[in-house]
Amino acid sequence: MKGLFITFEGPDGSGKTTQMKMLGEMLQSTGKDIVYTREPGGTAISEEIRKILLNPSNLGMVDRTEALLYAAARAQHVEETIRPALKEGKIVLCDRFTDSTLAYQGFGRGIDIDFLKQLNNMAVAGITPDVSLILDINPELGIERISEKRVLSSGGGKDRIELEHINFHRRVRDGFLHIARTEPGRCRIIKADQDRNAVHADIFGVVKEVLDSENP
Ligand SMILES: Nc1ncnc2c1ncn2[C@@H]1O[C@H](COP(=O)(O)OP(=O)(O)O)[C@@H](O)[C@H]1O
Ligand SMILES: [Mg+2]
């Protein structure tokens, strides 16, 4: 049985976590088997790598180290979590994946895109998303949303990536849009500045289309 691999991409505060949960609950209510996972992370080893990547004290991390650590976490995640779940026919919902590498390390940091594509290919070893939902939002609004979330939850300070300058986040957003336009088959741009039910309806529309095309 073939599973379905759906990735949620887009800037911080675009609603990935919120929408993953809403989609997962909707699909679960129709009897589907759902696996929720995230990058960097999704396995014990990859969660350890996540801590290094997001630790605000690691400001001295050079760009290539960052790119290689994301790739290392991904390789482990694919083999330990994603590939086995897909083999069992499950629907895997993943918060960030290969497009985030291109958007952040490529468009954000300026690392060569072709090099990053090769690195991604090595990390995923043949596993590619069936559909990637690119949640598009003005980065100022995204940052405003996560600041509000922090006040509400009295959560800690910003992580290492969130601390980047607004221009970095603008390049990341443009990067996501560029990727989506170059791979229109796999990627779907979702307007993320709507209320959460409207965003969910758009996402469900896309996923239903994909499910219907797999089981006509
Ligand atoms: N459509 C929306 N409109 C307004 N606020 C939203 C919307 N979707 C999510 N939020 C809120 O914005 C914050 C960031 O959402 P989240 O899902 O954590 O984004 P991400 O995972 O992409 O960083 C949360 O506090 C969430 O409740
Ligand atoms: Mg999130």
Short mmCIF file of C-alpha atoms and ligand atoms in Angstrom, two decimals:
data_model
loop_
_atom_site.label_atom_id
_atom_site.label_comp_id
_atom_site.label_asym_id
_atom_site.label_seq_id
_atom_site.Cartn_x
_atom_site.Cartn_y
_atom_site.Cartn_z
CA MET A 1 0.00 0.00 0.00
CA LYS A 2 1.32 3.42 -0.95
CA GLY A 3 1.13 6.19 1.62
CA LEU A 4 0.91 9.90 1.02
CA PHE A 5 3.62 12.39 1.93
CA ILE A 6 2.49 15.99 2.52
CA THR A 7 4.89 18.74 3.57
CA PHE A 8 4.01 22.12 5.09
CA GLU A 9 6.42 24.87 4.11
CA GLY A 10 6.57 28.61 4.64
CA PRO A 11 7.95 31.24 7.00
CA ASP A 12 7.60 31.18 10.77
CA GLY A 13 4.13 32.27 11.82
CA SER A 14 2.57 31.28 8.49
CA GLY A 15 0.40 28.71 10.29
CA LYS A 16 2.14 25.40 9.47
CA THR A 17 1.66 23.87 12.93
CA THR A 18 -1.95 25.09 13.16
CA GLN A 19 -2.87 23.83 9.70
CA MET A 20 -1.11 20.49 10.07
CA LYS A 21 -3.23 19.78 13.11
CA MET A 22 -6.46 20.89 11.40
CA LEU A 23 -5.76 18.79 8.30
CA GLY A 24 -4.66 15.80 10.40
CA GLU A 25 -7.81 15.89 12.50
CA MET A 26 -9.98 16.17 9.41
CA LEU A 27 -8.27 13.20 7.73
CA GLN A 28 -8.32 11.15 10.93
CA SER A 29 -12.08 11.68 11.19
CA THR A 30 -12.39 9.95 7.81
CA GLY A 31 -10.45 6.96 9.12
CA LYS A 32 -6.99 7.74 7.73
CA ASP A 33 -3.85 6.80 9.59
CA ILE A 34 -1.81 9.97 10.18
CA VAL A 35 1.80 10.49 11.23
CA TYR A 36 2.73 14.01 12.39
CA THR A 37 6.38 14.91 12.19
CA ARG A 38 8.67 17.91 11.83
CA GLU A 39 12.06 19.13 10.67
CA PRO A 40 14.60 19.48 11.93
CA GLY A 41 13.57 16.59 14.17
CA GLY A 42 11.18 13.69 13.98
CA THR A 43 13.57 11.13 15.53
CA ALA A 44 15.68 11.16 18.71
CA ILE A 45 18.92 11.79 16.78
CA SER A 46 17.38 14.50 14.62
CA GLU A 47 15.83 16.24 17.63
CA GLU A 48 19.34 16.40 19.14
CA ILE A 49 20.57 18.06 15.95
CA ARG A 50 17.57 20.44 16.14
CA LYS A 51 18.72 21.68 19.53
CA ILE A 52 22.13 22.60 18.10
CA LEU A 53 20.56 24.32 15.07
CA LEU A 54 18.06 26.46 16.98
CA ASN A 55 20.16 27.26 20.06
CA PRO A 56 20.46 31.08 20.15
CA SER A 57 23.93 30.73 21.71
CA ASN A 58 25.28 29.14 18.53
CA LEU A 59 25.59 32.47 16.72
CA GLY A 60 29.04 31.45 15.42
CA MET A 61 27.62 28.66 13.26
CA VAL A 62 28.87 29.02 9.69
CA ASP A 63 26.39 28.64 6.84
CA ARG A 64 27.84 25.35 5.52
CA THR A 65 27.70 23.78 8.98
CA GLU A 66 24.04 24.79 9.21
CA ALA A 67 23.20 23.32 5.80
CA LEU A 68 25.02 20.05 6.56
CA LEU A 69 23.35 19.68 9.96
CA TYR A 70 19.88 20.13 8.44
CA ALA A 71 20.78 17.50 5.84
CA ALA A 72 22.10 15.12 8.50
CA ALA A 73 18.91 15.47 10.55
CA ARG A 74 16.85 14.87 7.39
CA ALA A 75 18.69 11.71 6.36
CA GLN A 76 17.98 10.14 9.76
CA HIS A 77 14.37 11.36 9.76
CA VAL A 78 13.65 9.90 6.32
CA GLU A 79 14.99 6.44 7.20
CA GLU A 80 13.66 6.17 10.72
CA THR A 81 10.26 7.82 10.40
CA ILE A 82 9.07 8.84 6.94
CA ARG A 83 9.99 5.90 4.70
CA PRO A 84 8.64 3.24 7.13
CA ALA A 85 5.36 5.14 7.62
CA LEU A 86 4.81 5.54 3.88
CA LYS A 87 5.56 1.85 3.37
CA GLU A 88 2.76 1.08 5.84
CA GLY A 89 0.38 3.21 3.75
CA LYS A 90 0.11 6.07 6.23
CA ILE A 91 -0.38 9.75 5.50
CA VAL A 92 2.72 11.61 6.69
CA LEU A 93 2.29 15.30 7.54
CA CYS A 94 5.67 16.97 7.90
CA ASP A 95 6.32 20.48 9.24
CA ARG A 96 9.12 21.73 6.90
CA PHE A 97 11.24 19.63 4.52
CA THR A 98 13.57 20.10 1.53
CA ASP A 99 12.01 23.38 0.33
CA SER A 100 12.98 25.01 3.64
CA THR A 101 16.62 24.13 2.90
CA LEU A 102 16.46 25.87 -0.47
CA ALA A 103 14.55 28.87 0.91
CA TYR A 104 16.61 29.45 4.10
CA GLN A 105 20.10 28.18 3.28
CA GLY A 106 19.86 29.00 -0.45
CA PHE A 107 17.79 32.17 -0.88
CA GLY A 108 18.32 33.33 2.73
CA ARG A 109 22.02 32.58 3.26
CA GLY A 110 23.20 32.53 -0.34
CA ILE A 111 24.51 28.95 -0.55
CA ASP A 112 24.55 27.61 -4.13
CA ILE A 113 21.10 26.22 -4.98
CA ASP A 114 22.39 23.36 -7.14
CA PHE A 115 24.67 22.25 -4.33
CA LEU A 116 21.72 22.30 -1.90
CA LYS A 117 19.59 20.30 -4.33
CA GLN A 118 22.29 17.62 -4.43
CA LEU A 119 22.52 17.68 -0.65
CA ASN A 120 18.74 17.32 -0.39
CA ASN A 121 18.79 14.41 -2.86
CA MET A 122 21.41 12.66 -0.79
CA ALA A 123 19.43 13.19 2.43
CA VAL A 124 16.06 12.03 1.10
CA ALA A 125 17.37 9.02 -0.86
CA GLY A 126 14.40 8.89 -3.22
CA ILE A 127 11.62 10.08 -0.89
CA THR A 128 9.87 13.17 -2.30
CA PRO A 129 6.65 14.78 -1.11
CA ASP A 130 3.48 14.03 -3.07
CA VAL A 131 2.39 17.56 -2.33
CA SER A 132 4.10 20.53 -0.68
CA LEU A 133 1.86 23.23 0.71
CA ILE A 134 3.69 26.55 0.57
CA LEU A 135 2.01 28.80 3.14
CA ASP A 136 2.64 32.32 1.88
CA ILE A 137 2.58 35.29 4.22
CA ASN A 138 4.21 38.70 4.53
CA PRO A 139 7.10 38.02 6.96
CA GLU A 140 6.17 41.01 9.14
CA LEU A 141 2.75 39.47 9.76
CA GLY A 142 4.32 36.07 10.46
CA ILE A 143 6.68 37.60 13.02
CA GLU A 144 3.78 39.52 14.61
CA ARG A 145 1.84 36.26 14.98
CA ILE A 146 4.68 34.41 16.67
CA SER A 147 5.37 37.34 19.02
CA GLU A 148 1.70 37.28 20.08
CA LYS A 149 1.86 33.50 20.51
CA ARG A 150 4.89 33.94 22.79
CA VAL A 151 3.17 36.55 24.94
CA LEU A 152 0.10 34.28 25.27
CA SER A 153 2.11 31.19 26.19
CA SER A 154 4.82 33.12 28.09
CA GLY A 155 7.19 31.04 25.96
CA GLY A 156 10.94 31.68 25.81
CA GLY A 157 12.92 34.00 23.56
CA LYS A 158 13.43 33.77 19.81
CA ASP A 159 15.45 30.92 18.32
CA ARG A 160 18.62 31.41 16.26
CA ILE A 161 16.81 31.56 12.91
CA GLU A 162 13.99 33.82 14.14
CA LEU A 163 16.62 36.31 15.31
CA GLU A 164 17.65 36.98 11.69
CA HIS A 165 17.04 40.42 10.14
CA ILE A 166 13.71 41.07 8.37
CA ASN A 167 15.52 41.22 4.98
CA PHE A 168 16.62 37.63 5.51
CA HIS A 169 12.97 36.63 6.07
CA ARG A 170 11.93 38.53 2.93
CA ARG A 171 14.48 36.61 0.84
CA VAL A 172 13.18 33.37 2.37
CA ARG A 173 9.61 34.23 1.41
CA ASP A 174 10.63 35.09 -2.16
CA GLY A 175 12.60 31.85 -2.23
CA PHE A 176 9.56 29.77 -1.31
CA LEU A 177 7.51 31.51 -4.02
CA HIS A 178 10.25 30.90 -6.59
CA ILE A 179 10.44 27.20 -5.70
CA ALA A 180 6.66 26.88 -5.90
CA ARG A 181 6.58 28.44 -9.36
CA THR A 182 9.36 26.20 -10.66
CA GLU A 183 7.64 23.02 -9.39
CA PRO A 184 3.92 23.66 -9.89
CA GLY A 185 3.12 19.93 -9.97
CA ARG A 186 4.29 19.23 -6.45
CA CYS A 187 4.01 22.67 -4.83
CA ARG A 188 0.83 24.59 -4.12
CA ILE A 189 0.90 28.16 -2.87
CA ILE A 190 -1.63 28.68 -0.08
CA LYS A 191 -2.68 32.20 0.90
CA ALA A 192 -1.84 32.10 4.61
CA ASP A 193 -2.97 35.60 5.62
CA GLN A 194 -6.63 34.54 5.72
CA ASP A 195 -8.41 33.34 8.85
CA ARG A 196 -7.48 29.81 9.85
CA ASN A 197 -10.71 28.19 8.60
CA ALA A 198 -10.28 29.74 5.16
CA VAL A 199 -6.66 28.54 5.01
CA HIS A 200 -7.80 25.08 6.08
CA ALA A 201 -10.48 25.00 3.37
CA ASP A 202 -7.88 25.83 0.70
CA ILE A 203 -5.52 23.16 2.01
CA PHE A 204 -8.24 20.54 2.25
CA GLY A 205 -9.24 21.33 -1.34
CA VAL A 206 -5.72 20.61 -2.56
CA VAL A 207 -5.35 17.44 -0.50
CA LYS A 208 -8.74 16.11 -1.58
CA GLU A 209 -7.74 16.62 -5.20
CA VAL A 210 -4.53 14.63 -4.61
CA LEU A 211 -6.36 11.84 -2.75
CA ASP A 212 -9.03 11.62 -5.49
CA SER A 213 -6.37 11.44 -8.19
CA GLU A 214 -4.66 8.55 -6.35
CA ASN A 215 -7.92 6.61 -5.85
CA PRO A 216 -10.13 7.45 -8.81
N1 LIG B 1 -4.92 32.10 9.97
C1 LIG B 1 -4.47 32.62 11.12
N2 LIG B 1 -4.82 33.86 11.51
C2 LIG B 1 -4.35 34.40 12.65
N3 LIG B 1 -3.51 33.78 13.50
C3 LIG B 1 -3.11 32.53 13.16
C4 LIG B 1 -3.56 31.89 11.97
N4 LIG B 1 -2.99 30.65 11.90
C5 LIG B 1 -2.23 30.53 12.99
N5 LIG B 1 -2.29 31.64 13.77
C6 LIG B 1 -1.60 31.91 15.03
O1 LIG B 1 -0.30 32.40 14.67
C7 LIG B 1 0.69 31.81 15.49
C8 LIG B 1 1.68 31.03 14.59
O2 LIG B 1 1.01 29.92 14.02
P1 LIG B 1 1.76 28.52 13.82
O3 LIG B 1 0.75 27.55 13.34
O4 LIG B 1 2.51 28.18 15.05
O5 LIG B 1 2.78 28.92 12.63
P2 LIG B 1 4.12 28.20 12.17
O6 LIG B 1 4.07 26.78 12.65
O7 LIG B 1 4.12 28.31 10.67
O8 LIG B 1 5.25 29.00 12.77
C9 LIG B 1 -0.05 30.94 16.49
O9 LIG B 1 -0.23 31.68 17.67
C10 LIG B 1 -1.37 30.65 15.82
O10 LIG B 1 -2.40 30.43 16.76
MG MG B 2 5.36 25.71 13.83
#
